[in-house]
Short mmCIF file of C-alpha atoms in Angstrom, two decimals:
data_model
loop_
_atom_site.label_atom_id
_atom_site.label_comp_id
_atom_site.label_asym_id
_atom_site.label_seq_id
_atom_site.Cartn_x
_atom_site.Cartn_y
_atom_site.Cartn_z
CA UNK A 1 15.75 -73.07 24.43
CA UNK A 2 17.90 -74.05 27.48
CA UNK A 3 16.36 -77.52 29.13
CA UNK A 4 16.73 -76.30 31.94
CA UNK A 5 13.87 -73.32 31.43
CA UNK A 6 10.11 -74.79 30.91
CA UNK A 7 8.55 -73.16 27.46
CA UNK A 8 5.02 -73.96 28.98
CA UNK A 9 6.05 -72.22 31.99
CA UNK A 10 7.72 -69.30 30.63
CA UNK A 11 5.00 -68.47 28.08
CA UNK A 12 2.45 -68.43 30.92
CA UNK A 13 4.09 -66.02 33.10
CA UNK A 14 4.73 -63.59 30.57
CA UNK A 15 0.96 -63.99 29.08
CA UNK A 16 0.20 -63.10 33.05
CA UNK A 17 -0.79 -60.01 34.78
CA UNK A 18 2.17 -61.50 37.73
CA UNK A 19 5.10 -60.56 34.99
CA UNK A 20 3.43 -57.40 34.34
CA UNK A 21 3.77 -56.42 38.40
CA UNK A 22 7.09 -57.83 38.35
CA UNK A 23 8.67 -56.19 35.86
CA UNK A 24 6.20 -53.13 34.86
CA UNK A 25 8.44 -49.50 34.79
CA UNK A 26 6.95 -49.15 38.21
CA UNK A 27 7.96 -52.03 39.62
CA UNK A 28 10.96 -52.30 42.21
CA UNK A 29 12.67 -54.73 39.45
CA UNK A 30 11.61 -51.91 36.53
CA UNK A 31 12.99 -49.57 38.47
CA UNK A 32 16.22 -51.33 38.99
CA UNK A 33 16.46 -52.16 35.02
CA UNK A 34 15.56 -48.42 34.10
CA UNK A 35 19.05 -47.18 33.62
CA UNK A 36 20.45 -50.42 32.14
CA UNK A 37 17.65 -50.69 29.72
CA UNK A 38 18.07 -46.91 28.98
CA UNK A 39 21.58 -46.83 27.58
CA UNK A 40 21.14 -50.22 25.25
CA UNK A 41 18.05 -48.34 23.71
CA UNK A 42 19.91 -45.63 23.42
CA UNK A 43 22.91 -47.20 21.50
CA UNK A 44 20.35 -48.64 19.02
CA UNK A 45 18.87 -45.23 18.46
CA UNK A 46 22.44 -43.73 17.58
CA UNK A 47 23.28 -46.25 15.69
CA UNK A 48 19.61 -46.46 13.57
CA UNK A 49 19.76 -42.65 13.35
CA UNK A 50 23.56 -42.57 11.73
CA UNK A 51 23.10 -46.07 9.86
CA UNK A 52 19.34 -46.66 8.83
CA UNK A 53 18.16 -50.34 7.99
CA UNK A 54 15.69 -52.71 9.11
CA UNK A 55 15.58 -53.33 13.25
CA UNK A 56 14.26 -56.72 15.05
CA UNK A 57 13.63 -56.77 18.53
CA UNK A 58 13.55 -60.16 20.37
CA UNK A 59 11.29 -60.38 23.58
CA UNK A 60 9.57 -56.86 22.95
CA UNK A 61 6.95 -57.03 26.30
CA UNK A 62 4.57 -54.16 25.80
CA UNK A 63 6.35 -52.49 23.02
CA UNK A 64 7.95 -49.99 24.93
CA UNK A 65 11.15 -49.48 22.93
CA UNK A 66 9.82 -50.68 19.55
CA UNK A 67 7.62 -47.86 20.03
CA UNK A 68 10.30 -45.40 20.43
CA UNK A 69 11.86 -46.52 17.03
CA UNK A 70 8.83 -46.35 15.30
CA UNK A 71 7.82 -43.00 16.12
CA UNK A 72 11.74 -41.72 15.33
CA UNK A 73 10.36 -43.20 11.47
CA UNK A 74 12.51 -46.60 11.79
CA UNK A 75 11.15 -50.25 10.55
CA UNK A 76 10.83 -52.77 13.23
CA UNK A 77 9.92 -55.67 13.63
CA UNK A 78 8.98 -58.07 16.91
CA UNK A 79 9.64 -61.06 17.72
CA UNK A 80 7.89 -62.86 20.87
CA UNK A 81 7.35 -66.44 22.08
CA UNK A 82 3.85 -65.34 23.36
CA UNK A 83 1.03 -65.54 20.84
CA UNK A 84 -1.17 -63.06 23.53
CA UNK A 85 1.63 -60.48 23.75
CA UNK A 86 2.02 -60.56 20.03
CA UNK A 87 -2.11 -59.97 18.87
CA UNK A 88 -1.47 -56.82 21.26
CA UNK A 89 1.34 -55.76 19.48
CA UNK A 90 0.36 -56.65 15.76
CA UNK A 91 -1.59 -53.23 15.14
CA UNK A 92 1.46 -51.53 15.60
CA UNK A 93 4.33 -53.57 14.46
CA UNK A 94 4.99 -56.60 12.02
CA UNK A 95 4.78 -59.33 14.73
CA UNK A 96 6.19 -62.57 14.56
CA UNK A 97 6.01 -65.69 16.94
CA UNK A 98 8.95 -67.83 17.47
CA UNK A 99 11.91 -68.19 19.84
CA UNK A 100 15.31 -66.41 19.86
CA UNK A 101 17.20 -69.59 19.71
CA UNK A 102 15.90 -70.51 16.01
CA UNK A 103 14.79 -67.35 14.63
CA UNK A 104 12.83 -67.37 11.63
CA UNK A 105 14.33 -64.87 9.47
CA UNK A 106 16.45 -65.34 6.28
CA UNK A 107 20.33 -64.29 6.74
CA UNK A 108 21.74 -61.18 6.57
CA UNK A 109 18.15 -59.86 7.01
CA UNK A 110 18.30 -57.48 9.46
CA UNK A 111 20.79 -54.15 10.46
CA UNK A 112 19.88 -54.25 14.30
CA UNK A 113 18.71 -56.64 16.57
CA UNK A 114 18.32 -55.73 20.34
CA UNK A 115 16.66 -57.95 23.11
CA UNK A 116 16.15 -56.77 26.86
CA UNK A 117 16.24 -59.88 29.42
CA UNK A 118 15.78 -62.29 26.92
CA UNK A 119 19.47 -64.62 26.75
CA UNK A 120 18.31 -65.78 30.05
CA UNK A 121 15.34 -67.78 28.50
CA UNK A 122 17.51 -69.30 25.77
CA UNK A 123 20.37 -71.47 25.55
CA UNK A 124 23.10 -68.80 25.18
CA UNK A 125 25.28 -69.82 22.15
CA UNK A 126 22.19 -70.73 20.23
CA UNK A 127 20.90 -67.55 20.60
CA UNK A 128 24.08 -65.54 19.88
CA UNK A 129 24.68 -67.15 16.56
CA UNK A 130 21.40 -67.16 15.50
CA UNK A 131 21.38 -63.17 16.31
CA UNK A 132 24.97 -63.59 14.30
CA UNK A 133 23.84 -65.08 11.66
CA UNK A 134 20.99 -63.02 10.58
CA UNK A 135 22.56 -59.21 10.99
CA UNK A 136 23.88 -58.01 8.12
CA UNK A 137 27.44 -57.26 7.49
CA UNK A 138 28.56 -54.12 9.65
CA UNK A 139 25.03 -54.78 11.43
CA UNK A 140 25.04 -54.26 15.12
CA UNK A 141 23.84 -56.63 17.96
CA UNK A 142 22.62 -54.56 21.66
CA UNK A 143 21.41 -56.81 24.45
CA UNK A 144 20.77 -55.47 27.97
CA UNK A 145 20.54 -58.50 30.27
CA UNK A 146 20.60 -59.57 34.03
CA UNK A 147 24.02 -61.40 34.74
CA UNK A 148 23.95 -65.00 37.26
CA UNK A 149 27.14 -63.72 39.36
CA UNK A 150 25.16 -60.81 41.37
CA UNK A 151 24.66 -62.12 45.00
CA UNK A 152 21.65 -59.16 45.75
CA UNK A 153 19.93 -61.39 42.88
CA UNK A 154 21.12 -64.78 43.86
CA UNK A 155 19.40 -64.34 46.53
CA UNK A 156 16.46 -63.36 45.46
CA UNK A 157 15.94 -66.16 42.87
CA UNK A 158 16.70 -68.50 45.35
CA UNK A 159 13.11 -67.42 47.11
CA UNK A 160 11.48 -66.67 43.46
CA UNK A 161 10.42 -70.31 42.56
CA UNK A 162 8.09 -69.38 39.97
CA UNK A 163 10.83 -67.56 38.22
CA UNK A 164 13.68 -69.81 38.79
CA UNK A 165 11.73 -72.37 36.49
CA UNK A 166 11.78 -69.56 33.36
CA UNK A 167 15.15 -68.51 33.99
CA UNK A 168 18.65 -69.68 33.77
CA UNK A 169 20.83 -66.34 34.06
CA UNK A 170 24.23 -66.52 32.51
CA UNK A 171 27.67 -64.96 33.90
CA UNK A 172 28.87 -61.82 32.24
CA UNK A 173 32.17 -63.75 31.36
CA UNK A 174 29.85 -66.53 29.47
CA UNK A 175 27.53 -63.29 27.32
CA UNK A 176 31.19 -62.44 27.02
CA UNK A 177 32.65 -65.23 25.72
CA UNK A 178 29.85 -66.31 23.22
CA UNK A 179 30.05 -62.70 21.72
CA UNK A 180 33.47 -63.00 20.72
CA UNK A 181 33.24 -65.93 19.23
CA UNK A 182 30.59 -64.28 16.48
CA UNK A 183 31.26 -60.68 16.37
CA UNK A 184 34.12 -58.52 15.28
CA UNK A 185 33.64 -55.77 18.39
CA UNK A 186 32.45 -56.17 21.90
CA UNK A 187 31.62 -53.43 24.23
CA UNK A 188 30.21 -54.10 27.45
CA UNK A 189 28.74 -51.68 30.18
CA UNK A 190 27.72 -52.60 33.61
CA UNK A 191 25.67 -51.91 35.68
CA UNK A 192 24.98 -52.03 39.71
CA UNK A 193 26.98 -54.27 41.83
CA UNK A 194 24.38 -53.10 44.61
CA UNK A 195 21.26 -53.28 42.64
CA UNK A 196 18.95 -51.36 45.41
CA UNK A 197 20.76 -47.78 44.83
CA UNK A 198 19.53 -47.43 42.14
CA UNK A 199 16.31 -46.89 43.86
CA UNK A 200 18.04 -43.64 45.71
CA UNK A 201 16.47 -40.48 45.32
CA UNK A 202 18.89 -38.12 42.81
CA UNK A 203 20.27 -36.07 45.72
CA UNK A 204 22.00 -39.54 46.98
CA UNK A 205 23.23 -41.02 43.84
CA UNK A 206 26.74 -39.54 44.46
CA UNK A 207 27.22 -42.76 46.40
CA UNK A 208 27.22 -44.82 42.92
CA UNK A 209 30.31 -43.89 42.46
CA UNK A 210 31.51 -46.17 45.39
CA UNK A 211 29.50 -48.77 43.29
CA UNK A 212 31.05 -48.31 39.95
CA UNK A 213 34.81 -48.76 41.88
CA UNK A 214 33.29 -52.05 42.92
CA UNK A 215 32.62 -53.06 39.45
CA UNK A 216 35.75 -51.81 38.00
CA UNK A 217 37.30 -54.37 40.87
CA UNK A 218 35.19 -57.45 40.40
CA UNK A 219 32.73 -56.83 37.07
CA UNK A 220 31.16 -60.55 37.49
CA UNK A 221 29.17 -58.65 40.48
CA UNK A 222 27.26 -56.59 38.01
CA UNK A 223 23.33 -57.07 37.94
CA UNK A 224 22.81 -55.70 34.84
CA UNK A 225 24.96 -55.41 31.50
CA UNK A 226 24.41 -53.87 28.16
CA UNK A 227 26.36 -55.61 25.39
CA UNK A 228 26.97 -53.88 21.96
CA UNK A 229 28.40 -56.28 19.42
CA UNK A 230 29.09 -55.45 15.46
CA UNK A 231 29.65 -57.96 12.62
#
């Protein structure tokens, strides 16, 4: 865990019903995540479906996408700072406490891991190799995570002083970086330089395309990006 992000702190919020309004799939944020979020569960069910073997999912929330992977007759497991988060998840899944940067599996254990807005909690290249080191060979690493160089979120962490204290977002050149380092294969997609279309109706989302030419320009303004990364 970075220093810079307080464990008391960041346990509490997501134990409270204030992270569940934040971030819910109703939520203005939850909305803005939905697409980004979207594709990285949908490159671990490809992948699972093709390739089957034991899946780990760091920072589950509600159980949302665990769920999905269960039901499609996969294993997971969960993995969740949060004692409260994991007694609701326990009748469902094998649930285990601990942190992402020292996880608490053997090596080689595990064919997929995927985390959603979860590297921002933990020091980065902790977390990496740790996800590294326990995917087996040819296993397959999917994050989906909010990047620091976005200045719609800037912005809005610089009024959000409850989360700044949880958080320490990383640049999409650092996720980069660290990836490369520990992984054969990196393929990153990104999402929203303007996070707030994404909140356009369908009849208006022609307009993303102006977006995505923004990101091709200058990808460190992306708010969102979903990294796939195999051994």
């Amino acid at each position: 865990m970075s220093n810079r992000v307080d464990q008391a702190a960041l346990r509490a919020f997501y134990e409270s019903k204030e992270s569940r309004k934040a971030f819910g799939e109703t939520s203005v944020l939850g909305r803005m995540r939905e697409e980004a979020v979207s594709k990285g569960e949908n490159e671990v069910s490809e992948a699972v479906r093709n390739n089957p073997g034991l899946l780990l999912e760091i920072g589950p929330g509600p159980g949302a996408s665990a769920k999905k992977w269960k039901e499609a007759g996969h294993e997971v497991i969960v993995l969740d700072l949060s004692h409260f988060l994991l007694r609701t998840l326990s009748d469902r899944f094998r649930a285990v406490q601990g942190t992402g940067s020292i996880l608490p599996f053997r090596n080689g254990m595990f064919r997929f891991v995927f985390c959603d807005s979860v590297l921002m909690h933990l020091d980065l290249e902790s977390a990496v190799r740790e996800c590294r080191r326990i995917l087996a060979p040819g296993g397959q690493l999917v994050i989906v995570e909010p990047l620091s160089g976005n200045p719609w979120m800037s912005l809005w962490r610089r009024f959000d002083t409850t989360y700044g204290r949880i958080a320490s977002w990383h640049s999409l050149e650092a996720v980069e970086e660290q990836l490369r380092r520990q992984f054969s294969s990196v393929r990153t997609e990104l999402f929203y330089a303007n996070p707030p279309l994404a909140l356009l109706p369908n009849r208006l989302r022609g307009i993303l395309k102006l977006d995505q030419a923004i990101l091709k320009l200058k990808p460190s303004l992306a708010w969102m990006g979903v990294f796939v990364a195999r051994t």
